[in-house]
Amino acid sequence: MALQCGIVGLPNVGKSTLFNALTRSSVPAENFPFCTIDPHAGIVYLPDNRLEKLKDIYNPKKLTPATVEFIDIAGLVQGANKGEGLGNQFLGQIRQTSAIIHIIRCFEDPGVIHVNGNIDPLRDAEIIETELLLADLETLERKYEKTKRQAKSGDKKLLHDIKIIEKLIEHCGDGFWANTIGLGSPEEIKTIKSLHLLTNKPILYVANLNENDIVNNVENEHVNSLNNYAKSKGSTLIKFCASIEQEISSLSPEEEEIFLKEYNLNESGLDKMVRASFDLLSLHTFFTGGPTEVRAWTIPIGATAKQSAGVIHSDFERGFIKAEVFSYNDLVQHGSESALYELGLAKTEGKDYIVKDGDCIFFKFNV
């Protein structure tokens, strides 16, 4: 299961530099707006130290981490929902993603052009989010008119959908994101999801700081205001310096460790961001292991054993018999699967077992 995050923001805030660092690629990162026209996609491994411990136990031929996919979307500008700066095209690209990573510039540098002339993170955040809201209102109004025509047949489902759409139009029209509306029945959630609204996606805020502020852990006024803004939206703010991260991305793992120590950093901002992106959609990881491969698999929190089997292969889900489950912590503590079986720490679970983060699972199936 791939988590796809769209990286958005105004032009020249560090999106392409961040994308290059994340994916160790070389997308152009120029000092003028709209350098990125077509979206660039890159697969990034989820940092997970547990895999190395499992590698020591199983000695597999292959080690496969969980992944996150990032899409670098061109800078949006005011009026994007009306097509300004190729805005409709870019909004359509955001619509295809699962979550939004909103990059906001929080540093002064006369050598890097700001599309609005000066640094103001709250204004910049609101410009982007207003465009997303306006685009959603346009979508909702079109859907309302179409559903109203279709509902003349008296279809109960369509009549119910009209009420939900009306509530969404009022809610978004008051400046609130669709994902804060609080409609929670399965039918309501299904209808809202079918609308593919931009503001129904979870959002992570990323403050792009200068090198000095990151290294010295300085909370400048821009970061403080943006942090309060993110909290008001029920979201999280992560700080990073795009230029440092791009430098780190060119280093070997050994060199990276030395570099981070020299800069007094516990880990790279990118690792923090990848993990936060993974958490954004309430996903977690289970493992499969053996001499051929140790692999991390991504599932939604709350997924059953049968559903988790389907992430590996549809046949596993279709012919599910049972799952033999033991925890990563127990495996590391006792050193082998055989020790866990002897100690009774490996459990046989049925299709409705809720898989936990760090479960190691062997599925039995028959098709």
mmCIF file of N, CA and C in Angstrom, residues 161-282:
data_model
loop_
_atom_site.group_PDB
_atom_site.id
_atom_site.type_symbol
_atom_site.label_atom_id
_atom_site.label_comp_id
_atom_site.label_asym_id
_atom_site.label_seq_id
_atom_site.Cartn_x
_atom_site.Cartn_y
_atom_site.Cartn_z
ATOM 1 N N ASP A 161 -27.692 12.365 -0.329
ATOM 2 C CA ASP A 161 -26.434 12.984 -0.777
ATOM 3 C C ASP A 161 -26.580 14.501 -0.901
ATOM 4 N N ILE A 162 -27.743 14.962 -1.364
ATOM 5 C CA ILE A 162 -27.978 16.407 -1.507
ATOM 6 C C ILE A 162 -27.837 17.101 -0.160
ATOM 7 N N LYS A 163 -28.384 16.490 0.883
ATOM 8 C CA LYS A 163 -28.300 17.093 2.219
ATOM 9 C C LYS A 163 -26.848 17.202 2.685
ATOM 10 N N ILE A 164 -26.064 16.155 2.408
ATOM 11 C CA ILE A 164 -24.642 16.161 2.800
ATOM 12 C C ILE A 164 -23.897 17.250 2.023
ATOM 13 N N ILE A 165 -24.165 17.341 0.733
ATOM 14 C CA ILE A 165 -23.486 18.343 -0.102
ATOM 15 C C ILE A 165 -23.859 19.755 0.349
ATOM 16 N N GLU A 166 -25.133 19.949 0.700
ATOM 17 C CA GLU A 166 -25.563 21.270 1.205
ATOM 18 C C GLU A 166 -24.801 21.643 2.478
ATOM 19 N N LYS A 167 -24.649 20.668 3.389
ATOM 20 C CA LYS A 167 -23.894 20.922 4.628
ATOM 21 C C LYS A 167 -22.451 21.267 4.323
ATOM 22 N N LEU A 168 -21.860 20.558 3.351
ATOM 23 C CA LEU A 168 -20.466 20.817 2.980
ATOM 24 C C LEU A 168 -20.302 22.203 2.357
ATOM 25 N N ILE A 169 -21.245 22.615 1.525
ATOM 26 C CA ILE A 169 -21.175 23.942 0.901
ATOM 27 C C ILE A 169 -21.214 25.031 1.976
ATOM 28 N N GLU A 170 -22.093 24.854 2.947
ATOM 29 C CA GLU A 170 -22.182 25.842 4.026
ATOM 30 C C GLU A 170 -20.904 25.840 4.872
ATOM 31 N N HIS A 171 -20.404 24.646 5.201
ATOM 32 C CA HIS A 171 -19.219 24.496 6.044
ATOM 33 C C HIS A 171 -17.979 25.086 5.358
ATOM 34 N N CYS A 172 -17.739 24.690 4.112
ATOM 35 C CA CYS A 172 -16.568 25.188 3.371
ATOM 36 C C CYS A 172 -16.727 26.672 3.037
ATOM 37 N N GLY A 173 -17.962 27.096 2.800
ATOM 38 C CA GLY A 173 -18.224 28.512 2.524
ATOM 39 C C GLY A 173 -17.899 29.409 3.710
ATOM 40 N N ASP A 174 -17.939 28.836 4.922
ATOM 41 C CA ASP A 174 -17.565 29.581 6.135
ATOM 42 C C ASP A 174 -16.062 29.543 6.392
ATOM 43 N N GLY A 175 -15.312 28.936 5.463
ATOM 44 C CA GLY A 175 -13.852 28.930 5.570
ATOM 45 C C GLY A 175 -13.270 27.724 6.265
ATOM 46 N N PHE A 176 -14.066 26.674 6.476
ATOM 47 C CA PHE A 176 -13.567 25.481 7.169
ATOM 48 C C PHE A 176 -13.287 24.365 6.178
ATOM 49 N N TRP A 177 -12.258 23.555 6.479
ATOM 50 C CA TRP A 177 -11.931 22.422 5.621
ATOM 51 C C TRP A 177 -12.989 21.335 5.740
ATOM 52 N N ALA A 178 -13.202 20.601 4.652
ATOM 53 C CA ALA A 178 -14.211 19.536 4.622
ATOM 54 C C ALA A 178 -13.945 18.473 5.687
ATOM 55 N N ASN A 179 -12.651 18.225 5.991
ATOM 56 C CA ASN A 179 -12.346 17.156 6.953
ATOM 57 C C ASN A 179 -12.626 17.541 8.398
ATOM 58 N N THR A 180 -13.175 18.744 8.631
ATOM 59 C CA THR A 180 -13.546 19.144 9.996
ATOM 60 C C THR A 180 -15.060 19.213 10.181
ATOM 61 N N ILE A 181 -15.813 18.701 9.232
ATOM 62 C CA ILE A 181 -17.272 18.874 9.280
ATOM 63 C C ILE A 181 -17.936 18.000 10.345
ATOM 64 N N GLY A 182 -17.324 16.869 10.702
ATOM 65 C CA GLY A 182 -17.853 16.062 11.801
ATOM 66 C C GLY A 182 -19.001 15.147 11.427
ATOM 67 N N LEU A 183 -19.200 14.867 10.135
ATOM 68 C CA LEU A 183 -20.203 13.883 9.732
ATOM 69 C C LEU A 183 -19.545 12.512 9.792
ATOM 70 N N GLY A 184 -20.097 11.608 10.621
ATOM 71 C CA GLY A 184 -19.339 10.389 10.913
ATOM 72 C C GLY A 184 -19.984 9.067 10.579
ATOM 73 N N SER A 185 -21.217 9.047 10.044
ATOM 74 C CA SER A 185 -21.827 7.748 9.733
ATOM 75 C C SER A 185 -21.106 7.155 8.509
ATOM 76 N N PRO A 186 -21.061 5.819 8.390
ATOM 77 C CA PRO A 186 -20.387 5.184 7.236
ATOM 78 C C PRO A 186 -20.899 5.707 5.896
ATOM 79 N N GLU A 187 -22.218 5.943 5.815
ATOM 80 C CA GLU A 187 -22.798 6.429 4.558
ATOM 81 C C GLU A 187 -22.316 7.851 4.243
ATOM 82 N N GLU A 188 -22.279 8.694 5.281
ATOM 83 C CA GLU A 188 -21.813 10.076 5.084
ATOM 84 C C GLU A 188 -20.332 10.110 4.681
ATOM 85 N N ILE A 189 -19.544 9.308 5.365
ATOM 86 C CA ILE A 189 -18.104 9.254 5.057
ATOM 87 C C ILE A 189 -17.891 8.793 3.615
ATOM 88 N N LYS A 190 -18.662 7.782 3.204
ATOM 89 C CA LYS A 190 -18.530 7.254 1.834
ATOM 90 C C LYS A 190 -18.884 8.324 0.802
ATOM 91 N N THR A 191 -19.956 9.063 1.060
ATOM 92 C CA THR A 191 -20.373 10.118 0.122
ATOM 93 C C THR A 191 -19.315 11.212 0.027
ATOM 94 N N ILE A 192 -18.807 11.659 1.190
ATOM 95 C CA ILE A 192 -17.792 12.726 1.199
ATOM 96 C C ILE A 192 -16.535 12.257 0.484
ATOM 97 N N LYS A 193 -16.135 11.012 0.729
ATOM 98 C CA LYS A 193 -14.929 10.479 0.080
ATOM 99 C C LYS A 193 -15.085 10.446 -1.434
ATOM 100 N N SER A 194 -16.293 10.149 -1.903
ATOM 101 C CA SER A 194 -16.532 10.035 -3.347
ATOM 102 C C SER A 194 -16.398 11.372 -4.067
ATOM 103 N N LEU A 195 -16.436 12.475 -3.303
ATOM 104 C CA LEU A 195 -16.341 13.810 -3.914
ATOM 105 C C LEU A 195 -14.894 14.226 -4.208
ATOM 106 N N HIS A 196 -13.926 13.494 -3.643
ATOM 107 C CA HIS A 196 -12.486 13.764 -3.874
ATOM 108 C C HIS A 196 -12.124 15.229 -3.591
ATOM 109 N N LEU A 197 -12.556 15.719 -2.440
ATOM 110 C CA LEU A 197 -12.313 17.121 -2.090
ATOM 111 C C LEU A 197 -10.875 17.327 -1.638
ATOM 112 N N LEU A 198 -10.308 18.443 -2.047
ATOM 113 C CA LEU A 198 -8.935 18.787 -1.672
ATOM 114 C C LEU A 198 -8.814 18.996 -0.168
ATOM 115 N N THR A 199 -9.849 19.610 0.421
ATOM 116 C CA THR A 199 -9.772 19.936 1.853
ATOM 117 C C THR A 199 -10.271 18.791 2.742
ATOM 118 N N ASN A 200 -10.476 17.620 2.133
ATOM 119 C CA ASN A 200 -10.782 16.439 2.936
ATOM 120 C C ASN A 200 -9.529 15.599 3.157
ATOM 121 N N LYS A 201 -8.387 16.120 2.716
ATOM 122 C CA LYS A 201 -7.119 15.402 2.866
ATOM 123 C C LYS A 201 -6.396 15.873 4.124
ATOM 124 N N PRO A 202 -5.714 14.969 4.814
ATOM 125 C CA PRO A 202 -4.900 15.413 5.952
ATOM 126 C C PRO A 202 -3.740 16.266 5.453
ATOM 127 N N ILE A 203 -3.274 17.204 6.277
ATOM 128 C CA ILE A 203 -2.221 18.131 5.867
ATOM 129 C C ILE A 203 -1.121 18.195 6.927
ATOM 130 N N LEU A 204 0.107 18.219 6.467
ATOM 131 C CA LEU A 204 1.283 18.385 7.338
ATOM 132 C C LEU A 204 1.986 19.663 6.917
ATOM 133 N N TYR A 205 2.290 20.528 7.883
ATOM 134 C CA TYR A 205 2.981 21.782 7.586
ATOM 135 C C TYR A 205 4.485 21.601 7.778
ATOM 136 N N VAL A 206 5.253 22.101 6.828
ATOM 137 C CA VAL A 206 6.718 22.020 6.903
ATOM 138 C C VAL A 206 7.296 23.422 6.747
ATOM 139 N N ALA A 207 7.992 23.885 7.791
ATOM 140 C CA ALA A 207 8.617 25.210 7.772
ATOM 141 C C ALA A 207 10.036 25.081 7.236
ATOM 142 N N ASN A 208 10.318 25.766 6.133
ATOM 143 C CA ASN A 208 11.658 25.769 5.550
ATOM 144 C C ASN A 208 12.452 26.926 6.163
ATOM 145 N N LEU A 209 13.461 26.588 6.994
ATOM 146 C CA LEU A 209 14.250 27.592 7.716
ATOM 147 C C LEU A 209 15.635 27.745 7.104
ATOM 148 N N ASN A 210 16.351 28.767 7.542
ATOM 149 C CA ASN A 210 17.744 28.877 7.094
ATOM 150 C C ASN A 210 18.636 27.987 7.960
ATOM 151 N N GLU A 211 19.864 27.822 7.536
ATOM 152 C CA GLU A 211 20.789 26.896 8.194
ATOM 153 C C GLU A 211 21.025 27.253 9.658
ATOM 154 N N ASN A 212 21.214 28.529 9.944
ATOM 155 C CA ASN A 212 21.513 28.973 11.302
ATOM 156 C C ASN A 212 20.376 28.626 12.272
ATOM 157 N N ASP A 213 19.132 28.883 11.845
ATOM 158 C CA ASP A 213 17.984 28.631 12.725
ATOM 159 C C ASP A 213 17.805 27.147 13.028
ATOM 160 N N ILE A 214 18.074 26.281 12.032
ATOM 161 C CA ILE A 214 17.952 24.836 12.254
ATOM 162 C C ILE A 214 19.044 24.338 13.183
ATOM 163 N N VAL A 215 20.282 24.710 12.896
ATOM 164 C CA VAL A 215 21.417 24.209 13.676
ATOM 165 C C VAL A 215 21.328 24.659 15.125
ATOM 166 N N ASN A 216 20.870 25.898 15.342
ATOM 167 C CA ASN A 216 20.794 26.440 16.703
ATOM 168 C C ASN A 216 19.412 26.312 17.326
ATOM 169 N N ASN A 217 18.527 25.601 16.615
ATOM 170 C CA ASN A 217 17.162 25.362 17.097
ATOM 171 C C ASN A 217 16.457 26.667 17.476
ATOM 172 N N VAL A 218 16.613 27.665 16.605
ATOM 173 C CA VAL A 218 16.013 28.983 16.846
ATOM 174 C C VAL A 218 14.546 28.963 16.446
ATOM 175 N N GLU A 219 13.685 29.451 17.346
ATOM 176 C CA GLU A 219 12.253 29.579 17.037
ATOM 177 C C GLU A 219 12.004 31.026 16.617
ATOM 178 N N ASN A 220 12.158 31.335 15.336
ATOM 179 C CA ASN A 220 11.934 32.723 14.930
ATOM 180 C C ASN A 220 10.437 33.041 14.898
ATOM 181 N N GLU A 221 10.108 34.303 14.746
ATOM 182 C CA GLU A 221 8.703 34.728 14.832
ATOM 183 C C GLU A 221 7.853 34.057 13.755
ATOM 184 N N HIS A 222 8.458 33.809 12.596
ATOM 185 C CA HIS A 222 7.713 33.154 11.521
ATOM 186 C C HIS A 222 7.316 31.734 11.919
ATOM 187 N N VAL A 223 8.252 31.011 12.531
ATOM 188 C CA VAL A 223 7.980 29.626 12.944
ATOM 189 C C VAL A 223 6.930 29.592 14.048
ATOM 190 N N ASN A 224 7.051 30.494 15.021
ATOM 191 C CA ASN A 224 6.084 30.524 16.127
ATOM 192 C C ASN A 224 4.663 30.753 15.622
ATOM 193 N N SER A 225 4.510 31.702 14.716
ATOM 194 C CA SER A 225 3.158 32.001 14.206
ATOM 195 C C SER A 225 2.622 30.828 13.392
ATOM 196 N N LEU A 226 3.513 30.197 12.627
ATOM 197 C CA LEU A 226 3.082 29.070 11.800
ATOM 198 C C LEU A 226 2.754 27.845 12.648
ATOM 199 N N ASN A 227 3.505 27.660 13.716
ATOM 200 C CA ASN A 227 3.250 26.543 14.622
ATOM 201 C C ASN A 227 1.867 26.677 15.267
ATOM 202 N N ASN A 228 1.526 27.894 15.703
ATOM 203 C CA ASN A 228 0.196 28.145 16.279
ATOM 204 C C ASN A 228 -0.896 27.927 15.240
ATOM 205 N N TYR A 229 -0.608 28.323 14.000
ATOM 206 C CA TYR A 229 -1.570 28.156 12.909
ATOM 207 C C TYR A 229 -1.830 26.660 12.660
ATOM 208 N N ALA A 230 -0.744 25.872 12.609
ATOM 209 C CA ALA A 230 -0.884 24.424 12.372
ATOM 210 C C ALA A 230 -1.714 23.776 13.477
ATOM 211 N N LYS A 231 -1.431 24.169 14.736
ATOM 212 C CA LYS A 231 -2.195 23.622 15.868
ATOM 213 C C LYS A 231 -3.668 23.971 15.755
ATOM 214 N N SER A 232 -3.959 25.205 15.323
ATOM 215 C CA SER A 232 -5.360 25.630 15.184
ATOM 216 C C SER A 232 -6.098 24.804 14.140
ATOM 217 N N LYS A 233 -5.331 24.203 13.221
ATOM 218 C CA LYS A 233 -5.917 23.361 12.182
ATOM 219 C C LYS A 233 -5.917 21.890 12.584
ATOM 220 N N GLY A 234 -5.484 21.614 13.840
ATOM 221 C CA GLY A 234 -5.405 20.231 14.301
ATOM 222 C C GLY A 234 -4.296 19.456 13.622
ATOM 223 N N SER A 235 -3.257 20.182 13.186
ATOM 224 C CA SER A 235 -2.172 19.550 12.444
ATOM 225 C C SER A 235 -0.843 19.746 13.151
ATOM 226 N N THR A 236 0.230 19.341 12.477
ATOM 227 C CA THR A 236 1.575 19.360 13.042
ATOM 228 C C THR A 236 2.500 20.176 12.143
ATOM 229 N N LEU A 237 3.509 20.799 12.769
ATOM 230 C CA LEU A 237 4.534 21.536 12.015
ATOM 231 C C LEU A 237 5.871 20.839 12.197
ATOM 232 N N ILE A 238 6.567 20.635 11.089
ATOM 233 C CA ILE A 238 7.925 20.094 11.127
ATOM 234 C C ILE A 238 8.872 21.145 10.559
ATOM 235 N N LYS A 239 10.034 21.307 11.198
ATOM 236 C CA LYS A 239 11.028 22.287 10.740
ATOM 237 C C LYS A 239 12.145 21.568 9.981
ATOM 238 N N PHE A 240 12.594 22.183 8.899
ATOM 239 C CA PHE A 240 13.741 21.635 8.186
ATOM 240 C C PHE A 240 14.412 22.747 7.391
ATOM 241 N N CYS A 241 15.619 22.487 6.932
ATOM 242 C CA CYS A 241 16.344 23.429 6.075
ATOM 243 C C CYS A 241 16.622 22.708 4.765
ATOM 244 N N ALA A 242 15.996 23.156 3.689
ATOM 245 C CA ALA A 242 16.076 22.445 2.406
ATOM 246 C C ALA A 242 17.513 22.297 1.926
ATOM 247 N N SER A 243 18.333 23.343 2.108
ATOM 248 C CA SER A 243 19.708 23.275 1.607
ATOM 249 C C SER A 243 20.538 22.246 2.379
ATOM 250 N N ILE A 244 20.343 22.174 3.713
ATOM 251 C CA ILE A 244 21.045 21.160 4.510
ATOM 252 C C ILE A 244 20.601 19.759 4.092
ATOM 253 N N GLU A 245 19.288 19.587 3.915
ATOM 254 C CA GLU A 245 18.761 18.269 3.565
ATOM 255 C C GLU A 245 19.276 17.819 2.205
ATOM 256 N N GLN A 246 19.415 18.766 1.278
ATOM 257 C CA GLN A 246 19.935 18.388 -0.041
ATOM 258 C C GLN A 246 21.400 17.952 0.077
ATOM 259 N N GLU A 247 22.139 18.614 0.949
ATOM 260 C CA GLU A 247 23.540 18.230 1.160
ATOM 261 C C GLU A 247 23.619 16.838 1.788
ATOM 262 N N ILE A 248 22.764 16.585 2.787
ATOM 263 C CA ILE A 248 22.741 15.268 3.439
ATOM 264 C C ILE A 248 22.427 14.166 2.435
ATOM 265 N N SER A 249 21.531 14.460 1.499
ATOM 266 C CA SER A 249 21.080 13.433 0.554
ATOM 267 C C SER A 249 22.191 12.939 -0.359
ATOM 268 N N SER A 250 23.273 13.703 -0.468
ATOM 269 C CA SER A 250 24.376 13.291 -1.347
ATOM 270 C C SER A 250 25.424 12.463 -0.600
ATOM 271 N N LEU A 251 25.215 12.261 0.718
ATOM 272 C CA LEU A 251 26.213 11.577 1.540
ATOM 273 C C LEU A 251 25.906 10.092 1.699
ATOM 274 N N SER A 252 26.926 9.320 2.006
ATOM 275 C CA SER A 252 26.734 7.908 2.366
ATOM 276 C C SER A 252 26.158 7.865 3.781
ATOM 277 N N PRO A 253 25.592 6.718 4.196
ATOM 278 C CA PRO A 253 25.053 6.629 5.565
ATOM 279 C C PRO A 253 26.090 6.975 6.633
ATOM 280 N N GLU A 254 27.335 6.552 6.432
ATOM 281 C CA GLU A 254 28.393 6.844 7.406
ATOM 282 C C GLU A 254 28.686 8.342 7.450
ATOM 283 N N GLU A 255 28.772 8.952 6.269
ATOM 284 C CA GLU A 255 29.033 10.396 6.186
ATOM 285 C C GLU A 255 27.870 11.194 6.775
ATOM 286 N N GLU A 256 26.659 10.696 6.540
ATOM 287 C CA GLU A 256 25.470 11.391 7.065
ATOM 288 C C GLU A 256 25.505 11.432 8.595
ATOM 289 N N GLU A 257 25.894 10.312 9.198
ATOM 290 C CA GLU A 257 25.958 10.245 10.663
ATOM 291 C C GLU A 257 26.947 11.273 11.215
ATOM 292 N N ILE A 258 28.106 11.395 10.565
ATOM 293 C CA ILE A 258 29.123 12.372 10.984
ATOM 294 C C ILE A 258 28.596 13.791 10.790
ATOM 295 N N PHE A 259 27.954 14.032 9.651
ATOM 296 C CA PHE A 259 27.419 15.353 9.311
ATOM 297 C C PHE A 259 26.393 15.801 10.355
ATOM 298 N N LEU A 260 25.471 14.899 10.710
ATOM 299 C CA LEU A 260 24.416 15.241 11.669
ATOM 300 C C LEU A 260 25.011 15.577 13.041
ATOM 301 N N LYS A 261 26.047 14.822 13.447
ATOM 302 C CA LYS A 261 26.705 15.108 14.725
ATOM 303 C C LYS A 261 27.349 16.490 14.706
ATOM 304 N N GLU A 262 28.006 16.819 13.597
ATOM 305 C CA GLU A 262 28.673 18.119 13.474
ATOM 306 C C GLU A 262 27.669 19.263 13.554
ATOM 307 N N TYR A 263 26.461 19.031 13.035
ATOM 308 C CA TYR A 263 25.421 20.060 13.032
ATOM 309 C C TYR A 263 24.515 19.968 14.264
ATOM 310 N N ASN A 264 24.864 19.061 15.182
ATOM 311 C CA ASN A 264 24.102 18.908 16.423
ATOM 312 C C ASN A 264 22.643 18.531 16.151
ATOM 313 N N LEU A 265 22.437 17.645 15.168
ATOM 314 C CA LEU A 265 21.094 17.197 14.810
ATOM 315 C C LEU A 265 20.947 15.715 15.145
ATOM 316 N N ASN A 266 19.814 15.331 15.746
ATOM 317 C CA ASN A 266 19.566 13.931 16.099
ATOM 318 C C ASN A 266 19.295 13.071 14.873
ATOM 319 N N GLU A 267 18.561 13.628 13.925
ATOM 320 C CA GLU A 267 18.245 12.934 12.681
ATOM 321 C C GLU A 267 17.943 13.977 11.621
ATOM 322 N N SER A 268 17.903 13.555 10.374
ATOM 323 C CA SER A 268 17.615 14.506 9.307
ATOM 324 C C SER A 268 16.155 14.935 9.360
ATOM 325 N N GLY A 269 15.904 16.139 8.883
ATOM 326 C CA GLY A 269 14.528 16.627 8.787
ATOM 327 C C GLY A 269 13.708 15.767 7.852
ATOM 328 N N LEU A 270 14.373 15.182 6.845
ATOM 329 C CA LEU A 270 13.654 14.351 5.883
ATOM 330 C C LEU A 270 13.114 13.087 6.541
ATOM 331 N N ASP A 271 13.939 12.458 7.415
ATOM 332 C CA ASP A 271 13.450 11.267 8.110
ATOM 333 C C ASP A 271 12.229 11.602 8.959
ATOM 334 N N LYS A 272 12.282 12.764 9.634
ATOM 335 C CA LYS A 272 11.124 13.201 10.433
ATOM 336 C C LYS A 272 9.904 13.375 9.538
ATOM 337 N N MET A 273 10.130 13.972 8.367
ATOM 338 C CA MET A 273 9.011 14.267 7.485
ATOM 339 C C MET A 273 8.410 13.005 6.889
ATOM 340 N N VAL A 274 9.252 12.050 6.509
ATOM 341 C CA VAL A 274 8.745 10.800 5.942
ATOM 342 C C VAL A 274 7.904 10.058 6.983
ATOM 343 N N ARG A 275 8.409 10.010 8.238
ATOM 344 C CA ARG A 275 7.658 9.338 9.303
ATOM 345 C C ARG A 275 6.328 10.050 9.570
ATOM 346 N N ALA A 276 6.384 11.389 9.609
ATOM 347 C CA ALA A 276 5.160 12.168 9.863
ATOM 348 C C ALA A 276 4.162 11.975 8.723
ATOM 349 N N SER A 277 4.668 11.875 7.497
ATOM 350 C CA SER A 277 3.794 11.649 6.341
ATOM 351 C C SER A 277 3.108 10.292 6.458
ATOM 352 N N PHE A 278 3.854 9.302 6.931
ATOM 353 C CA PHE A 278 3.332 7.954 7.115
ATOM 354 C C PHE A 278 2.232 7.961 8.172
ATOM 355 N N ASP A 279 2.459 8.723 9.254
ATOM 356 C CA ASP A 279 1.477 8.809 10.341
ATOM 357 C C ASP A 279 0.231 9.588 9.931
ATOM 358 N N LEU A 280 0.398 10.448 8.930
ATOM 359 C CA LEU A 280 -0.666 11.373 8.545
ATOM 360 C C LEU A 280 -1.961 10.648 8.174
ATOM 361 N N LEU A 281 -1.820 9.479 7.560
ATOM 362 C CA LEU A 281 -2.996 8.721 7.141
ATOM 363 C C LEU A 281 -3.309 7.551 8.066
ATOM 364 N N SER A 282 -2.778 7.614 9.308
ATOM 365 C CA SER A 282 -3.044 6.556 10.296
ATOM 366 C C SER A 282 -2.670 5.175 9.760
#
